[in-house]
Short mmCIF file of C-alpha atoms and ligand atoms in Angstrom, two decimals:
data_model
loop_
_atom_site.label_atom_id
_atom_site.label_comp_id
_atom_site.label_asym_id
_atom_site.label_seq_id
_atom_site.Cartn_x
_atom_site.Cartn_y
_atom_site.Cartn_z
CA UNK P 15 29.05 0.50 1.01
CA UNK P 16 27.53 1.92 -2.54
CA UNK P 17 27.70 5.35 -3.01
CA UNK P 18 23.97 6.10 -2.04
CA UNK P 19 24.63 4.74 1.53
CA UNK P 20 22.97 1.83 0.75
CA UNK P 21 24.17 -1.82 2.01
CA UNK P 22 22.27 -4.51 1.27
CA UNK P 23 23.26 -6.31 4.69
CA UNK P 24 21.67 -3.89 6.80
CA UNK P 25 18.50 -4.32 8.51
CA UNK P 26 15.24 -2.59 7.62
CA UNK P 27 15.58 0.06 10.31
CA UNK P 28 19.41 1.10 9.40
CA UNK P 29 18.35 1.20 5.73
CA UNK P 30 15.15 3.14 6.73
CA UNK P 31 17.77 6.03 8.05
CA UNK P 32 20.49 5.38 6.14
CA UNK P 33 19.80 3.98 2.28
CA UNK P 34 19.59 6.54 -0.52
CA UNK P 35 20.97 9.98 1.86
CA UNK P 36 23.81 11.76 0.43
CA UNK P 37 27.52 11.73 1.09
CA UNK P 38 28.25 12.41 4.60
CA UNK P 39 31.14 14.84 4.57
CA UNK P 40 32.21 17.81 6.64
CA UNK P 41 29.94 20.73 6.09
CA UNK P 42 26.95 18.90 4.15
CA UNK P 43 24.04 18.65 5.84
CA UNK P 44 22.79 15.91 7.59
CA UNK P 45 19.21 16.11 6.01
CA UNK P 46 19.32 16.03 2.51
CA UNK P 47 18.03 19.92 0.71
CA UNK P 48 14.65 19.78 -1.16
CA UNK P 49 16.06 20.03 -4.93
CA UNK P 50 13.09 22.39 -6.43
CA UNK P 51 14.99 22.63 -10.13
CA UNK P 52 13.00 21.25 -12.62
CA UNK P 53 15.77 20.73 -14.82
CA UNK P 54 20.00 20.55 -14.50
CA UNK P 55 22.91 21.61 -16.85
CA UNK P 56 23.53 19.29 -19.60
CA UNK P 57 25.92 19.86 -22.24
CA UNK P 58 24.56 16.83 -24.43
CA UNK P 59 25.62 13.20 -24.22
CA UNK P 60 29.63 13.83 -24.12
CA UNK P 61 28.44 15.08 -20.58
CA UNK P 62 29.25 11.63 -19.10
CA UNK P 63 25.71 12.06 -17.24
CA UNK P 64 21.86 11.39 -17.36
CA UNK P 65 19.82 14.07 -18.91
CA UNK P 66 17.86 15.09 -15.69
CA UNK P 67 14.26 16.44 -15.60
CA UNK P 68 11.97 15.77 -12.99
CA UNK P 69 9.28 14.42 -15.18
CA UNK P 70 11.76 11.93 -15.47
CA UNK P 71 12.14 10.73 -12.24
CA UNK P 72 16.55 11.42 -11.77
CA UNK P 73 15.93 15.01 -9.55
CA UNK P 74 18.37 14.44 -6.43
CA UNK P 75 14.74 13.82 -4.00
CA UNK P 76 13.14 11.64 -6.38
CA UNK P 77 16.26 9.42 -6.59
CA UNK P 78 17.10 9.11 -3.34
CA UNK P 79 13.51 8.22 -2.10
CA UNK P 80 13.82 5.41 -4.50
CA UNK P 81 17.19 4.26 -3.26
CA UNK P 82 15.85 3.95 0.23
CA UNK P 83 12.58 2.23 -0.87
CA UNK P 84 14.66 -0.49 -3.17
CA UNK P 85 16.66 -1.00 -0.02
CA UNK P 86 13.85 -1.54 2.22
CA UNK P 87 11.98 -3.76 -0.59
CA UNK P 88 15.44 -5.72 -0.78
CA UNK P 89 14.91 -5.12 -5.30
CA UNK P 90 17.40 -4.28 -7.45
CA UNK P 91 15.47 -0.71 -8.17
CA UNK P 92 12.35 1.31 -7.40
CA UNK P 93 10.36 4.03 -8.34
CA UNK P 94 8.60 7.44 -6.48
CA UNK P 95 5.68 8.24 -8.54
CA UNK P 96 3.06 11.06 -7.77
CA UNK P 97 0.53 8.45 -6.21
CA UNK P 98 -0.78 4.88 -5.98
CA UNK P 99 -2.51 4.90 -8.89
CA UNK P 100 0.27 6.48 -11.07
CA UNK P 101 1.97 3.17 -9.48
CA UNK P 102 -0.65 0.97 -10.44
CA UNK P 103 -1.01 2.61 -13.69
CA UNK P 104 2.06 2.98 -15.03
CA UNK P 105 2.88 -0.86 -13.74
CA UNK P 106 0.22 -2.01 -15.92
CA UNK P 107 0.89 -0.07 -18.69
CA UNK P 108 4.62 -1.05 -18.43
CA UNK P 109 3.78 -4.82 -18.49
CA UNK P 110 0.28 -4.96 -21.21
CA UNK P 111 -0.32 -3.79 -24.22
CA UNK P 112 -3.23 -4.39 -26.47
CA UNK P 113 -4.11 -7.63 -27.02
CA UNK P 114 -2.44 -8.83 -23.83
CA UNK P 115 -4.38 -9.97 -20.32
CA UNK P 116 -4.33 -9.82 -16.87
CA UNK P 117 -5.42 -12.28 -14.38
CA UNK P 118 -6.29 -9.93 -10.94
CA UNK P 119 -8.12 -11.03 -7.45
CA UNK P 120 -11.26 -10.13 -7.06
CA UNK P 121 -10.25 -8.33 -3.69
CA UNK P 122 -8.85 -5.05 -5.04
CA UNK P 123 -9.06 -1.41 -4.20
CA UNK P 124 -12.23 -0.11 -5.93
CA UNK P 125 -9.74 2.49 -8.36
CA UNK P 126 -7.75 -0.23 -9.10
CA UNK P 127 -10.71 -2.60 -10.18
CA UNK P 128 -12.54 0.44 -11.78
CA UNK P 129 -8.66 0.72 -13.93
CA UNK P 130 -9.42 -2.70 -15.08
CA UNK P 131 -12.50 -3.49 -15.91
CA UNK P 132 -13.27 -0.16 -17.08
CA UNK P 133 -10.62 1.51 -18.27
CA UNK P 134 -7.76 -0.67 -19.78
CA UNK P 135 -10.51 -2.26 -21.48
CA UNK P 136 -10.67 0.64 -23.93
CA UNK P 137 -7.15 0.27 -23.94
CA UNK P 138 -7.34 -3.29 -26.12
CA UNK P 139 -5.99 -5.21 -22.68
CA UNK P 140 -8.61 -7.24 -20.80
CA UNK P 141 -8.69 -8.93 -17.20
CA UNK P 142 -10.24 -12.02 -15.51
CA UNK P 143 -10.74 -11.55 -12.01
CA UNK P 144 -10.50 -14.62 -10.08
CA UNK P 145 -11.50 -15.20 -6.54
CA UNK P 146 -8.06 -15.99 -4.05
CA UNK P 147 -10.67 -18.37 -1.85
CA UNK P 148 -10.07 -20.90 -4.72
CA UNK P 149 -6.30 -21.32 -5.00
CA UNK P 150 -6.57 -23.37 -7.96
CA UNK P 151 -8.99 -20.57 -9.94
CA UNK P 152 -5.04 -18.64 -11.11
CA UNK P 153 -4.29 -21.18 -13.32
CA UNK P 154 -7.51 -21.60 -14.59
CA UNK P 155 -7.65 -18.18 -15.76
CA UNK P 156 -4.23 -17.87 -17.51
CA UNK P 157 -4.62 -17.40 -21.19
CA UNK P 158 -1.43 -17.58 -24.21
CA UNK P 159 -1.69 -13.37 -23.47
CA UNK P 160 -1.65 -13.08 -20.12
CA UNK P 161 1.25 -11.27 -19.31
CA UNK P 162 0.56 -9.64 -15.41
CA UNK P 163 -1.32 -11.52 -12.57
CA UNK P 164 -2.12 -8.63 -10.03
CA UNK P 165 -3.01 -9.45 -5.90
CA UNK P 166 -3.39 -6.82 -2.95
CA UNK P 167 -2.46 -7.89 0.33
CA UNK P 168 -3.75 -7.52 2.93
CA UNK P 169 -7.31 -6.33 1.27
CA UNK P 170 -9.40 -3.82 2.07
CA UNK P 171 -11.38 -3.51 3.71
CA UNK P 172 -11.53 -6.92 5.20
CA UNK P 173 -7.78 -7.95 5.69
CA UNK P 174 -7.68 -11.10 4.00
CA UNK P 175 -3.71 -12.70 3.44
CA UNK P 176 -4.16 -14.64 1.03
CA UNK P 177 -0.99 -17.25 0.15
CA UNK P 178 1.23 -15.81 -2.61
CA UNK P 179 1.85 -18.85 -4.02
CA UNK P 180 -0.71 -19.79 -5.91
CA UNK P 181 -0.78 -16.05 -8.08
CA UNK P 182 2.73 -17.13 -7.98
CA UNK P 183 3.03 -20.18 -9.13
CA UNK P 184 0.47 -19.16 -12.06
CA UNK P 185 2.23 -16.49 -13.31
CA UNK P 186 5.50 -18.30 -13.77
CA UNK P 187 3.92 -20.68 -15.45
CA UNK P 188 2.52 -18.31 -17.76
CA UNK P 189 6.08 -16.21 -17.81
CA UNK P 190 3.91 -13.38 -16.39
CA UNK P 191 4.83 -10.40 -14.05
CA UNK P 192 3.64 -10.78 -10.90
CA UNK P 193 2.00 -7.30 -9.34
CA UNK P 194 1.21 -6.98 -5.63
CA UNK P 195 -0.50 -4.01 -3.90
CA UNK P 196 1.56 -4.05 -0.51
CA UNK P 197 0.26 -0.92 0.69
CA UNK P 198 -1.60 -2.56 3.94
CA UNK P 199 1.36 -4.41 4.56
CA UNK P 200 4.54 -2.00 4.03
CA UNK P 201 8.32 -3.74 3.54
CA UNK P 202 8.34 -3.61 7.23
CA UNK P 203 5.61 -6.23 7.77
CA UNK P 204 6.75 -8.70 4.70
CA UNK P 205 9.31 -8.37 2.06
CA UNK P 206 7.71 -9.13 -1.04
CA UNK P 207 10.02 -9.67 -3.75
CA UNK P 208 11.36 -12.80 -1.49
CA UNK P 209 8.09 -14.70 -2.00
CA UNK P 210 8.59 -14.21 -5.61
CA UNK P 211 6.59 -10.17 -6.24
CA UNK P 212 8.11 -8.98 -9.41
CA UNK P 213 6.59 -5.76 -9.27
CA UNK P 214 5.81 -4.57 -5.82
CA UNK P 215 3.64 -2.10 -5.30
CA UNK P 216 2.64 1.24 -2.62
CA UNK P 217 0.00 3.53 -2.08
CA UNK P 218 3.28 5.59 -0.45
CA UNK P 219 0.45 7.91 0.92
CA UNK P 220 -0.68 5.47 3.42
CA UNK P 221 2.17 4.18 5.85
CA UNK P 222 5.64 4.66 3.90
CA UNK P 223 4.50 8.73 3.89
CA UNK P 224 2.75 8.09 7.52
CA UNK P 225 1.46 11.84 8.02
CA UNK P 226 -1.37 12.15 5.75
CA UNK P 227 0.40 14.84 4.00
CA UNK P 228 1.23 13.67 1.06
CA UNK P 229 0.24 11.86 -2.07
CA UNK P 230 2.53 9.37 -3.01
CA UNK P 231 3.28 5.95 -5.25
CA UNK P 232 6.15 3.35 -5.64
CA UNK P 233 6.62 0.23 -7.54
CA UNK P 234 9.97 -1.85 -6.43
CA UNK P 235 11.91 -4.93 -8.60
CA UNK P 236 14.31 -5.31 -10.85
CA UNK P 237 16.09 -3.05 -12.96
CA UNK P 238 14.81 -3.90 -16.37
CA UNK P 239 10.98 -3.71 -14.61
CA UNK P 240 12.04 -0.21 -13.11
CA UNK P 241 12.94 0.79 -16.62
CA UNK P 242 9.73 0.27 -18.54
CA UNK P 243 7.51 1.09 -15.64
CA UNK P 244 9.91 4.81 -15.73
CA UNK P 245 9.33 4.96 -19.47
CA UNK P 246 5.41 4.82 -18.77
CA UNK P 247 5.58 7.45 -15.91
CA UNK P 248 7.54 9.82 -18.21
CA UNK P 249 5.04 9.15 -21.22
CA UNK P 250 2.08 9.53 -18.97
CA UNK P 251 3.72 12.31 -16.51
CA UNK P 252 3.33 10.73 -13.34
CA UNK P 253 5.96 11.80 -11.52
CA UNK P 254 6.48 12.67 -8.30
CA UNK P 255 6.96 16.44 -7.16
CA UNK P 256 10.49 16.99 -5.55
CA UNK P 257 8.93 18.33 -2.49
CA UNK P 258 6.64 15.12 -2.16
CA UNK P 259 9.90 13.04 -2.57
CA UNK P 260 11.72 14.11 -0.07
CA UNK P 261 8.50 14.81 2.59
CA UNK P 262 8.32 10.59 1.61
CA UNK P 263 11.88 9.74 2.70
CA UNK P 264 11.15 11.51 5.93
CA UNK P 265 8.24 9.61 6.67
CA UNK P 266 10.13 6.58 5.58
CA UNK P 267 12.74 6.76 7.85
CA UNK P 268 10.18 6.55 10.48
CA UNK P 269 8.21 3.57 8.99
CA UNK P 270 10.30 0.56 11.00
CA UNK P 271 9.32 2.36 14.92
CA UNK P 272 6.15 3.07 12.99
CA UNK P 273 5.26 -0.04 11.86
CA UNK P 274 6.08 -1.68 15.20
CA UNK P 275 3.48 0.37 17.29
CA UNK P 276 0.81 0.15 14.18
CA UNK P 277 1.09 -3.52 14.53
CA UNK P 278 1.25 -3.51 18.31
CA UNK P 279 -1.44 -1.18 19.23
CA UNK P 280 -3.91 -2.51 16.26
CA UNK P 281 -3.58 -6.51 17.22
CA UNK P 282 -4.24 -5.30 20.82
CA UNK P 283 -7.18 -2.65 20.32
CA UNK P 284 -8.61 -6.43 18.25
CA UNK P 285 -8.51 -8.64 21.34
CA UNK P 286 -9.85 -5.54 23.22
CA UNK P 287 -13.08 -5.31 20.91
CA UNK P 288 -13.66 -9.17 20.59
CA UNK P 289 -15.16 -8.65 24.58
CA UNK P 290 -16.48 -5.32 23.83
CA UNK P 291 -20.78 -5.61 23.70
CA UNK P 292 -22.36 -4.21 20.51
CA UNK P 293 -19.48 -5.07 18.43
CA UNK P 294 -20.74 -8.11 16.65
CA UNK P 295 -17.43 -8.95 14.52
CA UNK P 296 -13.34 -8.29 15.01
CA UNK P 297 -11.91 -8.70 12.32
CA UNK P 298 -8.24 -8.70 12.16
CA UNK P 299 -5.25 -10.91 10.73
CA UNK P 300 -3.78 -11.63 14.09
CA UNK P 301 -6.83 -12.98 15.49
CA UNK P 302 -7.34 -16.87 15.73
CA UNK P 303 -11.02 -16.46 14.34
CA UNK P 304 -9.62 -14.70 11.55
CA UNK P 305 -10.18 -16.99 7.84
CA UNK P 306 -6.03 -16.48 7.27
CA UNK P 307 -4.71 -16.20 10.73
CA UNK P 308 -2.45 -19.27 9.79
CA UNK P 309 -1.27 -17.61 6.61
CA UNK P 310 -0.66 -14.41 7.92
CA UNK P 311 1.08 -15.60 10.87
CA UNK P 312 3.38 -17.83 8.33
CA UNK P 313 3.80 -14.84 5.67
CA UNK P 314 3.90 -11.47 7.66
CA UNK P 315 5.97 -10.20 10.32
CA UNK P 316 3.46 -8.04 11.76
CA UNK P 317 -0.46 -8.23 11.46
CA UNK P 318 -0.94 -4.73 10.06
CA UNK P 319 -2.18 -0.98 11.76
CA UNK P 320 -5.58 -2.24 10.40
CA UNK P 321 -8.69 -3.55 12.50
CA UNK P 322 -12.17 -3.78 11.13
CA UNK P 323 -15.13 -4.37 13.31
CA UNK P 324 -18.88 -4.99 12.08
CA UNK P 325 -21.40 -2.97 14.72
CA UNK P 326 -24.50 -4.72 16.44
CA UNK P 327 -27.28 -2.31 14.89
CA UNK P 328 -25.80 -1.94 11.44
CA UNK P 329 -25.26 1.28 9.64
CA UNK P 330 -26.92 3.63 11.53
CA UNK P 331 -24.85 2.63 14.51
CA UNK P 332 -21.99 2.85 12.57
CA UNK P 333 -23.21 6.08 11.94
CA UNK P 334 -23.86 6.75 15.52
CA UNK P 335 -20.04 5.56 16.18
CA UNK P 336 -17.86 7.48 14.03
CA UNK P 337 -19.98 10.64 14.89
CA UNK P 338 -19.32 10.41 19.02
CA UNK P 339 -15.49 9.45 18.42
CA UNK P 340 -13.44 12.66 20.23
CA UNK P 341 -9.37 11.37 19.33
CA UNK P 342 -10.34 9.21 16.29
CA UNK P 343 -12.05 10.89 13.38
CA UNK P 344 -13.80 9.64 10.46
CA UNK P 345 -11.70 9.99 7.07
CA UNK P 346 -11.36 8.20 4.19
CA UNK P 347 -7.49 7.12 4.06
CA UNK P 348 -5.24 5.11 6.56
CA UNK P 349 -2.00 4.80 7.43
CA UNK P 350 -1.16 7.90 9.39
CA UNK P 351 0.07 8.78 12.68
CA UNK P 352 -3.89 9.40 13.57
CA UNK P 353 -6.54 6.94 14.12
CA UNK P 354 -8.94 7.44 11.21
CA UNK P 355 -12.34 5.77 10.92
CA UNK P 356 -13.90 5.13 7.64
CA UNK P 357 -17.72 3.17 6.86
CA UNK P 358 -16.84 1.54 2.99
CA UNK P 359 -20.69 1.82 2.27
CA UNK P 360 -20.05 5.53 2.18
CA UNK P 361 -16.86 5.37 0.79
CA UNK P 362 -14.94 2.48 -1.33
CA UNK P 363 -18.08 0.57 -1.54
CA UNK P 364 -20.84 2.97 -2.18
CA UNK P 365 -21.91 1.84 -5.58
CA UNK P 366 -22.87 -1.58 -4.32
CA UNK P 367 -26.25 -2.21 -3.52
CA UNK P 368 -26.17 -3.65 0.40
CA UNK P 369 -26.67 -7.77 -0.87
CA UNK P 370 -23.30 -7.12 -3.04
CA UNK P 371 -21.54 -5.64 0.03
CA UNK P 372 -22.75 -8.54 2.61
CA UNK P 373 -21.72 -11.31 -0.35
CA UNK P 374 -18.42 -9.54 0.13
CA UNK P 375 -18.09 -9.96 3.98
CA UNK P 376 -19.34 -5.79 3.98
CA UNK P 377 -21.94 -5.85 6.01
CA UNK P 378 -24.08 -2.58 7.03
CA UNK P 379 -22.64 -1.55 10.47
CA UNK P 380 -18.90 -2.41 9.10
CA UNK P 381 -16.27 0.31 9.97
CA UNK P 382 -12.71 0.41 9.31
CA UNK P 383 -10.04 1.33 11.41
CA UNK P 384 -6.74 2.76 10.95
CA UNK P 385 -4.64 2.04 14.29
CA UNK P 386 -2.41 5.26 14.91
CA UNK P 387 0.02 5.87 17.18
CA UNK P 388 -1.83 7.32 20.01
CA UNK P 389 -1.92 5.39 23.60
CA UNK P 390 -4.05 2.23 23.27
CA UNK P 391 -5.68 3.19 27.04
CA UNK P 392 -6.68 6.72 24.95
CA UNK P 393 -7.94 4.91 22.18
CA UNK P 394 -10.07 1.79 24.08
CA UNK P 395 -11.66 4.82 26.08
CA UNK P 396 -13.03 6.73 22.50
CA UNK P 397 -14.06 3.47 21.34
CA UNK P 398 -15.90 2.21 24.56
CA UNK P 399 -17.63 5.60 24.50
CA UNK P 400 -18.65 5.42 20.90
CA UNK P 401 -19.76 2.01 20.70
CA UNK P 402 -22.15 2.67 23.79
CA UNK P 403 -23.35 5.87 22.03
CA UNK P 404 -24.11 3.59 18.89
CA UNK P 405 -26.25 2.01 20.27
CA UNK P 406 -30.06 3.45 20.84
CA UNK P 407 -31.06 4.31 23.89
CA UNK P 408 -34.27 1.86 25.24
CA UNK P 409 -37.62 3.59 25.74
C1 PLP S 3 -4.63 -0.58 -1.27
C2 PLP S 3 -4.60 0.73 -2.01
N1 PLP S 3 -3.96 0.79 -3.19
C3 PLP S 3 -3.90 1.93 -3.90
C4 PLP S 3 -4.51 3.09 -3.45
C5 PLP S 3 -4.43 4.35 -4.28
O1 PLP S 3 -3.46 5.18 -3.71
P1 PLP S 3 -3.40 6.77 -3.96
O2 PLP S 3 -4.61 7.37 -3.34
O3 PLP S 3 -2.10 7.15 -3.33
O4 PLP S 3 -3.39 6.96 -5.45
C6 PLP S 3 -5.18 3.07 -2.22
C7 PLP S 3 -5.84 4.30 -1.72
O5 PLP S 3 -6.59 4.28 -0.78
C8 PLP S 3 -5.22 1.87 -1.48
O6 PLP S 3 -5.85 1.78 -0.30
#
């Protein structure tokens, strides 16, 4: 056993509790304290020890929630960092510099497309974004610079898997990084780096945090990755706050039990919809209708805590909907304990004119769920109640 606990043999759940605590001895506590120093006595380099500051990342919180996330990721080393983006960000940064290009999938969160083809742009680093549909469209897109090929799985908001291998197989041949976005799909669900993610990548405020009480990133690989993606987060300051660290690792050592129910509950609360009327669409990874149902089935271990469903009379009964819910509630994040409901052409995809959001499988009438943890009887009975309200009562 390494001196952070961590073994790589264990399963996800033991590492979940276990990876990255402290020493267990008599008289230390069995929860780890919430370090608050910003900084840590240092005599200079005969010390024997890392210069700690939290901007750089070593405070006692910020390395143990790192421990436990390279554990569950199955990577040599990870990263906390003060949010998804800063993960994103400082990935990028870490891997491109000017001159250099990326090759990314068209289905992205709309901050992380906005980062590329708005703002690394000015940075002297460009990207091609290439539609996953066409497997053979990564190669075809690989320049002599391109030095990161980026993917999201699942996407949001309409829970495509797409196969890793081809984004793979392109970025080896190109001796790029390859970046994923695993933020739907949590180390619980599929363990990237074994299907060849360099750089894997969380929005830790959705399911590793779990709560909705934090804000929270993480980027998981090898050592020599962890190192330049650090260097960026210190240059650029995002690091995580102590207190944010360590309200992570409690969340994560939730996530397995977590993840299990998610997965359960949401798969179920799909084959429940697909006979409810005035639901026009399901659309979930689990389901046999569903475009990647083979691939997901073949890739994940669980189909995801997310369930999408497009509404008979558009957006005004999605409207209708997430106004009459009573348990679930309409917000724009996911991942929590609480089912949250959120309509992208308000939120993630309200600067697309409605033709741009159906070409994208967005229809008007589309809402997003985010499965919590509540009972499934509970939530079928909100949802049978707010579908029936969404729809207009005959005159
Ligand atoms: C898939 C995905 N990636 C990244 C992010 C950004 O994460 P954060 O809000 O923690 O910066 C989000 C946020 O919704 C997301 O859904």
């Amino acid at each position: 056993m390494s001196s952070n606990g961590t073994n790589p043999e264990h399963g996800p759940a033991t590492h979940a509790v276990h990876a990255g605590k402290g020493e267990v001895r008599p008289g230390g506590p069995v929860v780890d304290p919430i370090v608050r120093s910003s900084t840590f006595y240092w005599a200079g380099p005969h010390d024997g020890i890392d210069l700690q500051y939290s901007r750089y990342g070593n405070n006692p919180n910020q390395r143990s929630v790192a421990a436990t996330i390279a554990a569950l990721e199955g990577t040599e080393d990870a990263l906390a960092l003060s949010s998804g983006m800063a993960a994103i960000s400082s990935t990028l940064l870490a891997c491109a510099e000017a001159g250099d290009h990326i090759v990314a999938s068209t289905h992205l969160y709309g901050a992380t497309h906005a980062l590329l083809a708005h703002e690394l742009p000015r940075r002297g680093i460009t990207t091609t974004f290439v539609d996953p549909d066409d497997p053979g469209a990564w190669r075809a897109a690989l320049t002599a610079d391109t030095r990161v090929v980026l993917i999201e799985l699942p996407t949001n908001p309409t829970l495509r898997v797409f196969d890793i291998g081809p984004p793979r197989d392109a970025a080896r041949d190109a001796g790029a990084v390859l970046a994923a976005d695993m933020t739907f799909a949590t180390p619980i669900n599929i363990r990237a780096a074994r299907h060849g993610v360099d750089a894997v990548i969380h929005s830790a405020t959705k399911y590793l945090g779990g709560h909705s009480d934090l804000i929270a990133g993480a980027v998981a690989g090898s050592a020599a990755l962890i190192r330049r993606v650090t260097k960026m987060m210190k240059l650029y300051g995002g690091s995580i706050d102590p207190q944010a660290a360590w309200l992570l690792e409690r969340g994560i050592r939730t996530l397995p039990v977590r993840m299990e129910r998610h997965n359960r509950t949401a798969l179920a609360l799909a084959r429940w919809f697909a006979g409810v009327g005035g639901v026009r669409q399901v659309i979930h990874p689990g389901l046999p209708g569903h475009p990647d149902h083979e691939c997901a089935a073949r890739m994940l271990d669980g189909f995801g805590g997310m369930v999408s469903i497009v509404l008979e009379g558009g957006g005004a009964a999605a409207d209708r909907f997430c106004s009459s819910l009573s348990l679930a509630a309409a917000a724009p994040s996911l991942g929590g304990v609480e089912t949250l409901v959120s309509q992208p052409r308000h939120t993630s995809h309200v600067d697309l004119s409605p033709a741009e959001r159906d070409a994208l499988g967005i229809p008007d009438g589309f809402v997003r769920i985010s499965v919590g943890l509540e009972d499934l009887e509970d939530l079928k009975a909100d949802f049978r109640a707010a579908v029936a309200a969404s729809v207009p009562a005959a005159v």
